[in-house]
Coordinates of C-alpha atoms in Angstrom, one line a residue:
X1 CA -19.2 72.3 -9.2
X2 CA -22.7 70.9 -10.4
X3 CA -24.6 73.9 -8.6
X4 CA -22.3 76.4 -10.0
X5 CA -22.7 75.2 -14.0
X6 CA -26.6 74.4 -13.4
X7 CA -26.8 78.0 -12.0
X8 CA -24.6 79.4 -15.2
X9 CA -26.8 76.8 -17.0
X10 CA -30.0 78.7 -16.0
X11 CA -28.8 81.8 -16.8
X12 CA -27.5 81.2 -20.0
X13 CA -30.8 79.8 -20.9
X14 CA -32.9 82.9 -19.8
X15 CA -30.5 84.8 -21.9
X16 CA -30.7 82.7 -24.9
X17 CA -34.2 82.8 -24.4
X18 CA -34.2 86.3 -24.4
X19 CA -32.9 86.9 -27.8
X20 CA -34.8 84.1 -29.5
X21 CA -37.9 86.3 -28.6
X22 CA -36.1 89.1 -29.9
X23 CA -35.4 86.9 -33.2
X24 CA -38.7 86.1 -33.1
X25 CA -40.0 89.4 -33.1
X26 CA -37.4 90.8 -35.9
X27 CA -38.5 87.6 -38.3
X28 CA -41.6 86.3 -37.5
X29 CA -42.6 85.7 -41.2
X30 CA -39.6 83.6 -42.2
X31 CA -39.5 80.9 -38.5
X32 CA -42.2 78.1 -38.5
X33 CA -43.4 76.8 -34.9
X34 CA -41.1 73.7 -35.4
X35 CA -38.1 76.0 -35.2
X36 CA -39.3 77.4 -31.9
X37 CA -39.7 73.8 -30.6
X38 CA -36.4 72.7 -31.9
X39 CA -34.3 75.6 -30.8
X40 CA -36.6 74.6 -27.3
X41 CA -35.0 71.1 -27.2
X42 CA -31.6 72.0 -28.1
X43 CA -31.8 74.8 -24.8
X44 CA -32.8 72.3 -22.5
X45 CA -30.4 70.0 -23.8
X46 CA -27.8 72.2 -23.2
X47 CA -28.9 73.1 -19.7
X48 CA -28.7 69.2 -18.7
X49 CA -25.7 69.4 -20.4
X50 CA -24.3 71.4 -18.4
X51 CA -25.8 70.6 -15.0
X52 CA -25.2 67.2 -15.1
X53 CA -28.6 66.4 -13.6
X54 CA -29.1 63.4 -15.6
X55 CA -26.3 61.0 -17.2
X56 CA -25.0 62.7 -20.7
X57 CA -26.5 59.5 -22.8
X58 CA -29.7 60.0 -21.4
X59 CA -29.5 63.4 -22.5
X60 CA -28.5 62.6 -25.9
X61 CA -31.1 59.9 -26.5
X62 CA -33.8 62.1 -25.5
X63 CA -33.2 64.7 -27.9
X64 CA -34.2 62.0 -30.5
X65 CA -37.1 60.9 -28.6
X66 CA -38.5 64.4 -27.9
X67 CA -38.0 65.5 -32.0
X68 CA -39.8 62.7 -33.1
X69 CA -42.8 63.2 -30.2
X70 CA -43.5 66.6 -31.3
X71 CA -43.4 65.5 -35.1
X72 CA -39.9 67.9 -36.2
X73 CA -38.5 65.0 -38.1
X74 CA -39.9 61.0 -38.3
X75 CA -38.7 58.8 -35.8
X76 CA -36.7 56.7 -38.5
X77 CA -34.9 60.0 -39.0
X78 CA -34.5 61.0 -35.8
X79 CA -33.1 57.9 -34.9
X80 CA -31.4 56.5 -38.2
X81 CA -27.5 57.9 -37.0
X82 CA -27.1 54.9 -34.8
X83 CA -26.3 53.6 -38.6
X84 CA -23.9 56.5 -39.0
X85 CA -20.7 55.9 -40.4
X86 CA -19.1 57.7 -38.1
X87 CA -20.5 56.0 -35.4
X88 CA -19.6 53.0 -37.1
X89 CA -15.8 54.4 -37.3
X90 CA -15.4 55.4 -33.6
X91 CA -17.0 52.0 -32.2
X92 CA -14.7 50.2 -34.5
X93 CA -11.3 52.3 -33.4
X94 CA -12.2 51.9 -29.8
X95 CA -11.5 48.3 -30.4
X96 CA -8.7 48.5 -33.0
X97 CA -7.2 50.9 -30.0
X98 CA -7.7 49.1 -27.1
X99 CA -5.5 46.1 -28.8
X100 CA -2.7 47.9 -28.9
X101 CA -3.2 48.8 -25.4
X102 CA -4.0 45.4 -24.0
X103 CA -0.8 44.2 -26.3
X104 CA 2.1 45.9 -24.9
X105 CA 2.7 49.0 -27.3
X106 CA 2.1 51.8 -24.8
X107 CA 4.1 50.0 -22.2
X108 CA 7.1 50.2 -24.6
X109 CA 6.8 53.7 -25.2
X110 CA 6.9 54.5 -21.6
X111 CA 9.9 52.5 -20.7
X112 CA 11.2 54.0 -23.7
X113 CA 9.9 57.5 -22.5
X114 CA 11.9 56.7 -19.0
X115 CA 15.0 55.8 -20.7
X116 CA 15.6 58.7 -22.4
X117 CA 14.5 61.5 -20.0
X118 CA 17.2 60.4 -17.5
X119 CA 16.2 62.4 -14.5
X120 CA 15.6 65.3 -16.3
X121 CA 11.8 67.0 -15.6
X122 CA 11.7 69.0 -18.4
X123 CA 13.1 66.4 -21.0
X124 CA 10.3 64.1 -19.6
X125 CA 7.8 66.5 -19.6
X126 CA 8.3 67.0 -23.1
X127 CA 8.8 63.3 -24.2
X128 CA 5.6 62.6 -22.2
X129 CA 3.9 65.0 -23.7
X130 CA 4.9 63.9 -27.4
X131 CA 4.5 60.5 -27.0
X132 CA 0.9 60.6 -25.7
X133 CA 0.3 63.2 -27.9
X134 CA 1.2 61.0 -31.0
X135 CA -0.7 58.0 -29.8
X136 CA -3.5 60.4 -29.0
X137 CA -4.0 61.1 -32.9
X138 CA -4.7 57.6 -33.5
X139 CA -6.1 56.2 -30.5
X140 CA -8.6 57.2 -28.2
X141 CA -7.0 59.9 -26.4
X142 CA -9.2 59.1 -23.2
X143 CA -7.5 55.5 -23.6
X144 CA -4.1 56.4 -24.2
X145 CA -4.4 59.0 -21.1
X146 CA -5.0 56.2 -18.8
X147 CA -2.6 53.8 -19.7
X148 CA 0.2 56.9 -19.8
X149 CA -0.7 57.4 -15.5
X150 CA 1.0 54.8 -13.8
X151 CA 3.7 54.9 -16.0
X152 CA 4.5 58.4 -15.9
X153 CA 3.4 57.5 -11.8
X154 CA 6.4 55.3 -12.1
X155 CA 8.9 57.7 -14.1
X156 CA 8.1 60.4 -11.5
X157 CA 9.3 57.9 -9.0
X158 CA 12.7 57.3 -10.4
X159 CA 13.2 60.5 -11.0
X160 CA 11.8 62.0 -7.7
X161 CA 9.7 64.8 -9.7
X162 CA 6.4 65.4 -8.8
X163 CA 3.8 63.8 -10.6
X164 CA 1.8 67.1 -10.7
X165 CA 4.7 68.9 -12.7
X166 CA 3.9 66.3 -15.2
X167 CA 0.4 64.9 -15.5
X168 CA -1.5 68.0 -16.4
X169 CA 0.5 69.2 -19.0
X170 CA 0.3 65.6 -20.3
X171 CA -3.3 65.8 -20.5
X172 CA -3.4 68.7 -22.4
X173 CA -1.1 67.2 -25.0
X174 CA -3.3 63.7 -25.2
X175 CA -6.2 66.6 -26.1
X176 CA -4.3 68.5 -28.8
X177 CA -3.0 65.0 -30.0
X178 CA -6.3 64.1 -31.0
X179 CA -6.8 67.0 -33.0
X180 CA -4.7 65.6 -35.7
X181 CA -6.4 63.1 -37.2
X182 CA -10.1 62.3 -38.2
X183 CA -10.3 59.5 -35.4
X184 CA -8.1 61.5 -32.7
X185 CA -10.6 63.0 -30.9
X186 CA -14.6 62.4 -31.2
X187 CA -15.4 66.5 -32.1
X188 CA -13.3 66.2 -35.6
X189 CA -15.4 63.2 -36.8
X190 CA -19.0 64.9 -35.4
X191 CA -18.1 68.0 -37.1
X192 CA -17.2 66.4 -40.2
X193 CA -20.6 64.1 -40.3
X194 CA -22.6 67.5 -39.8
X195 CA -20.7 69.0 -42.8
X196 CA -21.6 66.2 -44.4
X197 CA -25.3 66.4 -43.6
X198 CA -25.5 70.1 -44.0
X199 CA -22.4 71.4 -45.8
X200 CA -23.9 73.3 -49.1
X201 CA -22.7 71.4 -52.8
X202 CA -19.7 71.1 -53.9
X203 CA -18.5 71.4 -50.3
X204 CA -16.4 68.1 -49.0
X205 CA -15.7 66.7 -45.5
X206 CA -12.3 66.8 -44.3
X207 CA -9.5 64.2 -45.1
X208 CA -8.2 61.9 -42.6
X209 CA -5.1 63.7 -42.1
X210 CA -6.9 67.4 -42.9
X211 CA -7.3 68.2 -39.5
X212 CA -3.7 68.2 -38.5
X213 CA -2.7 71.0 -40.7
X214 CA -4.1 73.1 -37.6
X215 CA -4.1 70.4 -35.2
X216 CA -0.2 70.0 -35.3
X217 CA 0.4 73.7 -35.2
X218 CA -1.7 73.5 -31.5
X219 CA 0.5 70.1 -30.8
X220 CA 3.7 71.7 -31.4
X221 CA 2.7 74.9 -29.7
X222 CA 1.4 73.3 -26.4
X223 CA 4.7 71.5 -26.5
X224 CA 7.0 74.5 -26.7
X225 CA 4.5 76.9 -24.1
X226 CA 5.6 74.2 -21.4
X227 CA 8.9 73.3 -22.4
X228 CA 10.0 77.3 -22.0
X229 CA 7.1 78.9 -19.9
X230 CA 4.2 76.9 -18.7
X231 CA 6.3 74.0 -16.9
X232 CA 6.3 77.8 -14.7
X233 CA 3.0 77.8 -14.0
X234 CA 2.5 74.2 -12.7
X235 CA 1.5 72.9 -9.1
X236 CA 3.9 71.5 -6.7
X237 CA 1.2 69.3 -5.2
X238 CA 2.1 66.3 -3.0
X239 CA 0.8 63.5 -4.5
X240 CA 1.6 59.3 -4.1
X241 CA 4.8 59.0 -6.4
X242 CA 5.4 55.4 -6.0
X243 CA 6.5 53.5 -8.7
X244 CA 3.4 51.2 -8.8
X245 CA 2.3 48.5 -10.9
X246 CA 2.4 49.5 -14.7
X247 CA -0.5 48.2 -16.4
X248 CA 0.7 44.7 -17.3
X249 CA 0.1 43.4 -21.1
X250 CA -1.8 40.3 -21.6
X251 CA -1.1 39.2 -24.7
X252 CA 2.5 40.6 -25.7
X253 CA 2.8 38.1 -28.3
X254 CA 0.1 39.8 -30.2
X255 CA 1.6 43.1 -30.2
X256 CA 3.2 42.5 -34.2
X257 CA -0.5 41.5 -35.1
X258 CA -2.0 44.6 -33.4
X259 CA 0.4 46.8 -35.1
X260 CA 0.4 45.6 -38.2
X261 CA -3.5 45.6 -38.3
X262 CA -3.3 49.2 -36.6
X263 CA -1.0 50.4 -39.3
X264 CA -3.4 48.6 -42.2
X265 CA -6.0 50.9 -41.2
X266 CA -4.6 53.7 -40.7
X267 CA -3.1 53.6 -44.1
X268 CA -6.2 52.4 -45.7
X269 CA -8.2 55.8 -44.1
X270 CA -5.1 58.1 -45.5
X271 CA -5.1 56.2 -49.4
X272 CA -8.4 56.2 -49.6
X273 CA -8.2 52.4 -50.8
X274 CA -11.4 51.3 -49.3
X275 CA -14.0 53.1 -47.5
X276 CA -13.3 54.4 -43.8
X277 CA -15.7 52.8 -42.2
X278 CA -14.7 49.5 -44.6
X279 CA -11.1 49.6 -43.1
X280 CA -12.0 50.6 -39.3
X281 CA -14.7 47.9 -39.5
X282 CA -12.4 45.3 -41.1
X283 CA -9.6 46.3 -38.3
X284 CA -12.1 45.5 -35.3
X285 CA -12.7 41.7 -37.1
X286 CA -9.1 41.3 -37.3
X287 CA -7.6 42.3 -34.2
X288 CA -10.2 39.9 -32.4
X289 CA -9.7 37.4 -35.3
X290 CA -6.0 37.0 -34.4
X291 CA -6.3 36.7 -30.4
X292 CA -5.3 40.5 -29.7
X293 CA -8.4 41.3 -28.0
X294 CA -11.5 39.0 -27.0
X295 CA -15.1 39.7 -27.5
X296 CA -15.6 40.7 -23.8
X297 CA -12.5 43.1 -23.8
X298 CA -13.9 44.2 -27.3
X299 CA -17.5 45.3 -25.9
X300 CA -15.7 46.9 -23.3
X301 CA -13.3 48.9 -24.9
X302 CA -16.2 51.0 -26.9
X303 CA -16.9 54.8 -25.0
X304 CA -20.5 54.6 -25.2
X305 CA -21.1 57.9 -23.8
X306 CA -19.5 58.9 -26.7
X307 CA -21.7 56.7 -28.6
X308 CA -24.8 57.8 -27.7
X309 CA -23.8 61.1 -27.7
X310 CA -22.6 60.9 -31.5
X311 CA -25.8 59.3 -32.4
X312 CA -28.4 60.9 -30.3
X313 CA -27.2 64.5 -31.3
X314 CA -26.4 64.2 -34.6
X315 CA -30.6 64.2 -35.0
X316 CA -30.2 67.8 -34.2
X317 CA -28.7 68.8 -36.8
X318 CA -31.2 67.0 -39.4
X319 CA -33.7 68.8 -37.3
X320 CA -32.4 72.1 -37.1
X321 CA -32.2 72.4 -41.0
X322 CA -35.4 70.8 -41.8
X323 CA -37.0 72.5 -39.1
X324 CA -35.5 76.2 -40.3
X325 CA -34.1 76.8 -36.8
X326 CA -30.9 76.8 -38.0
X327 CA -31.6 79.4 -40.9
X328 CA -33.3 81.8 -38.1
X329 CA -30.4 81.6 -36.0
X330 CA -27.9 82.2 -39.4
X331 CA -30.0 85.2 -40.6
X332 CA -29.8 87.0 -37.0
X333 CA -26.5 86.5 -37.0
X334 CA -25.4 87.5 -40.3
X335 CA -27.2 90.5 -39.9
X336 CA -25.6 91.5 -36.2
X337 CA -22.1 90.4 -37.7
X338 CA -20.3 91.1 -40.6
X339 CA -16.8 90.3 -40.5
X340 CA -15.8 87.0 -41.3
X341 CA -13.2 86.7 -38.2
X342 CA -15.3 88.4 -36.2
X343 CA -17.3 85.5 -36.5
X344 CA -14.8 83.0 -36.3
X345 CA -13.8 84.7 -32.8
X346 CA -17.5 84.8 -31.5
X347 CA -18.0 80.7 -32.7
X348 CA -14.6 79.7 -31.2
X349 CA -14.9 81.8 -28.7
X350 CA -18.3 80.0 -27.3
X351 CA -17.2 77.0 -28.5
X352 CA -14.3 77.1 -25.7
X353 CA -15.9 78.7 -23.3
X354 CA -19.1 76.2 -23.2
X355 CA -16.7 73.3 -23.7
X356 CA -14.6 74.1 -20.2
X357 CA -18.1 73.2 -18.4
X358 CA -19.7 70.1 -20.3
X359 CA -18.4 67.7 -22.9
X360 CA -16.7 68.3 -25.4
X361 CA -18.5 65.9 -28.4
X362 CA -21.9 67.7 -26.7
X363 CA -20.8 71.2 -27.8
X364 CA -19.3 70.3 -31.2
X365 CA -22.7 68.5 -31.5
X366 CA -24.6 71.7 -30.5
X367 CA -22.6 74.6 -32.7
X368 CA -21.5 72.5 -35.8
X369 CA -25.5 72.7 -37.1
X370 CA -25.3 76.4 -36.3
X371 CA -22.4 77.3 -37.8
X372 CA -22.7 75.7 -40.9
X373 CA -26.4 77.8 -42.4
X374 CA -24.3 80.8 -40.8
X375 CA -21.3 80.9 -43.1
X376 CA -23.4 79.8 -46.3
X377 CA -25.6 83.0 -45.5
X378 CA -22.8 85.4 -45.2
X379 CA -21.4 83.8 -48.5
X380 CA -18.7 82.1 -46.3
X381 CA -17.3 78.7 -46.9
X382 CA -18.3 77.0 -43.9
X383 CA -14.6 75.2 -43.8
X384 CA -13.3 77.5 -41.3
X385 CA -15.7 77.9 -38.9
X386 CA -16.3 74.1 -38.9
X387 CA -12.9 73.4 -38.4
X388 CA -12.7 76.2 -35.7
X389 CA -15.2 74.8 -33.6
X390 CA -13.4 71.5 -34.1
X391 CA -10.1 72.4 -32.7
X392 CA -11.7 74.8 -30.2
X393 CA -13.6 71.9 -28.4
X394 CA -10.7 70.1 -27.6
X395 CA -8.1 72.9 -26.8
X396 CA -9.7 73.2 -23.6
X397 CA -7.7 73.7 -20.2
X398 CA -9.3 76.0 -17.8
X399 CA -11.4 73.2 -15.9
X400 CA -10.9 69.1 -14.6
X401 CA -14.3 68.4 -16.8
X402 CA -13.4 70.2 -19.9
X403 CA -12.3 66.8 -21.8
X404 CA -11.7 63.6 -20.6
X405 CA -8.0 63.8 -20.2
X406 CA -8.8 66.5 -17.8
X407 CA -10.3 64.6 -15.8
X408 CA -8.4 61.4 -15.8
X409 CA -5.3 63.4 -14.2
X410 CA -7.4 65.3 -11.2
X411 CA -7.2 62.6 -8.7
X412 CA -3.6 61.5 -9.7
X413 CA -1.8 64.8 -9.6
X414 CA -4.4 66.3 -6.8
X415 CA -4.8 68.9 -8.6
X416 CA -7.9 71.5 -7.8
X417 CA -9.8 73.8 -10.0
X418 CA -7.9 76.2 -9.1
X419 CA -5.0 75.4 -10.6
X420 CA -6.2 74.1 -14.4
X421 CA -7.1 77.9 -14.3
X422 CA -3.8 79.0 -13.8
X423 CA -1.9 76.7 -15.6
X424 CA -4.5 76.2 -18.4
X425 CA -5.6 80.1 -18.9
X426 CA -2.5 81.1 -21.1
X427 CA -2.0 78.2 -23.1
X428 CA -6.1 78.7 -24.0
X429 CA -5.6 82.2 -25.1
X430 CA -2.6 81.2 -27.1
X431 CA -4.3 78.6 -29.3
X432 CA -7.6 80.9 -29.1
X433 CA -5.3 83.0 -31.1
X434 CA -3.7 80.5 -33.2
X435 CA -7.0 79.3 -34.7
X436 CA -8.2 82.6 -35.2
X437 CA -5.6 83.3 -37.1
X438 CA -4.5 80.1 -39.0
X439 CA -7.5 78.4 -39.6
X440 CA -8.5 80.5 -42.7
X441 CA -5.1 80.6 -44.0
X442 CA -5.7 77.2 -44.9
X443 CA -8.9 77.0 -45.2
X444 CA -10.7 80.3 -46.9
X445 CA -13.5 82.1 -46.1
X446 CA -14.3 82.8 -49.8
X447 CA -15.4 79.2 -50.9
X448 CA -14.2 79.9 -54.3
X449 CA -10.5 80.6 -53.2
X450 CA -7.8 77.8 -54.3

């Protein structure tokens, strides 16, 4: 699997390469050297992106280190976002989400999940997939994947149902979960601290509940593909169905002070009452104030992967506007492509397709700066395609390491790669479609539309 995406890796990059000559040669007066260099770093980014060869923080950090070596942007600058607020956010809800883990409140759901199904696989596919789905909008969808395995382990059991019939499409659901809400899924908060880096005036981020006027559409859609056709499509794999040990709460007399502090914040983000990052912040204190979660279990709880990649790439983007690779990249395109969903297509399009083979925070990281200088010169609002790229990096089914989800259920279900293709391939050209087509229903191309 590594050989085959560093080989796609490689030639991507010669192709890419390719046509930044060409670029160069069809504007030479308008790109600076330090364009060149960036649009260098972000290509061999992306190739260790996608081969894997070195850990994905390590790949992240160095994008920092290498803009501020060859003097793009000051080192301050390159690495000030480890004081984003976003960063800020997603450390805090890791921890404000793992309470409610460690508490009890997912273990409810799945009893409750198990009760109502009664022996039925497609009424527990679908409560599966709509519990998960729901906790996936507010908690880490990586997190919420995990804990949802040995119970649905366990429900397979009793009901003597595969676990692969169930597992993958759960997955899925944990990933178009997340696209509901600001915190949901790390691509909708990176894409919305990019707009707010380099969205032209006037322009403003998305709310916390913004995103789910697509994201719910995709929810509901995934949902009803497997309920009447994809459940179809789905492996009969022989896999361990035991009913194991569920994930045991420690601290089940917390679970009323989790919640309620859960609920606090979540409410806080929606009213706007205090800052986001005021309320997430304020969560975290409280949850470990009140016993629901202990310093150690805190620090552990945080993704840092998806720190570090958050942080280290966000540098990009100051770098690709300062540096004027972004604009170089925008006026090429503008000039090859003229229809505004013809250009949503191509951005979703290769947001998806690079997204199956590397992570999916890595490639919002890598076209949200690019999309953004693209719309604003083709007199776009850069809404759309932001919110495109968005939802595109996280409906992604065709491969184990296309999200984390994906990869949590591999080993469980014993699934191969094979088999996300075929039961993942329709349900990617179906919300392919869907965002195509919706996104600028709600959101306009013409930036002065109501």
């Amino acid at each position: 699997m590594k050989k085959f995406a560093f080989l796609v890796s490689i030639v991507g990059t010669v192709l890419f390469l390719g046509c930044s000559l060409a670029f160069a040669a069809a504007a030479p007066e308008s790109a600076s050297m330090d364009a060149y260099i960036t649009l260098g770093i972000l290509l061999v980014s992306a190739v260790l992106f996608f081969s894997d060869i070195i850990p994905l923080p390590v790949t992240a950090m160095l994008v920092p280190v290498s803009l501020s070596m060859f003097n793009i942007i000051p080192a301050t600058a390159a690495f000030a976002n480890f004081g984003n607020k976003w960063v800020v956010i997603f450390m805090a809800m890791f921890i404000v989400g793992e309470s409610t883990f460690i508490t009890g409140f997912a273990d409810k759901i799945g009893q409750a999940t198990v009760k109502l199904s009664k022996g039925s696989e497609i009424r527990l596919l679908v409560l599966a997939m709509c519990s998960v789905g729901v906790l996936s909008a507010f908690l880490s969808n990586t997190g919420t994947t995990v804990v949802a395995i040995p119970m649905i382990m366990g429900m397979c059991a009793s009901a003597n149902i595969r676990p692969s019939k169930i597992l993958m499409p759960v997955a899925f659901a944990a990933s178009l979960g997340g696209t509901m809400t600001l915190v949901g899924t790390p691509p909708n908060g990176l894409v919305n601290s990019v707009l707010e880096k380099m969205g032209p005036a006037g322009i403003e981020p998305f709310g916390f509940f913004e995103f789910a006027k697509i994201g719910a559409i995709l929810f509901v859609v995934g949902i009803l593909y497997y309920t009447f056709i994809g459940h179809k499509f789905l492996p009969d794999n022989t896999a361990e169905c035991e009913e194991g040990e569920i994930m045991k709460p420690s601290r089940p007399e917390k679970m009323w002070w989790s919640l309620i502090i859960f609920f606090f914040v979540v409410v806080a983000m929606a009213t706007k009452i205090m800052p986001l990052v005021t309320a997430a912040m304020l969560g975290a204190c409280l949850v470990i104030i009140t016993g629901c979660i202990t310093m150690e279990e805190a620090y552990r709880s945080v993704d840092w992967t998806t720190i570090f990649l958050f942080a280290g790439m966000l540098s990009m983007s100051t770098a690709m506007k300062s540096s004027g690779a972004a604009q170089l990249i925008a006026d090429t395109v503008v000039h090859y492509v003229t229809s505004p969903y013809a250009l949503l297509a191509v951005v979703c399009a290769v947001t998806a397709l690079v997204t199956n083979f590397m992570s999916n925070t890595a490639t919002a990281a890598l076209m949200a700066p690019l999309a953004i200088p693209i719309a604003v010169n083709s007199g776009l609002s850069p809404l759309p395609l932001v919110m495109g790229i968005a939802m595109s990096a996280s409906a992604c089914f065709l491969t184990p390491v296309a999200t984390p989800p994906n990869t949590i259920v591999l080993g469980p279900g014993k699934y191969t790669f094979s088999q996300y293709v075929k039961a993942g391939w329709p349900l990617q050209v179906i919300c392919f479609v869907v965002i195509v087509a919706v996104v600028p229903l709600i959101w306009p191309f013409n930036p002065t539309a109501p």
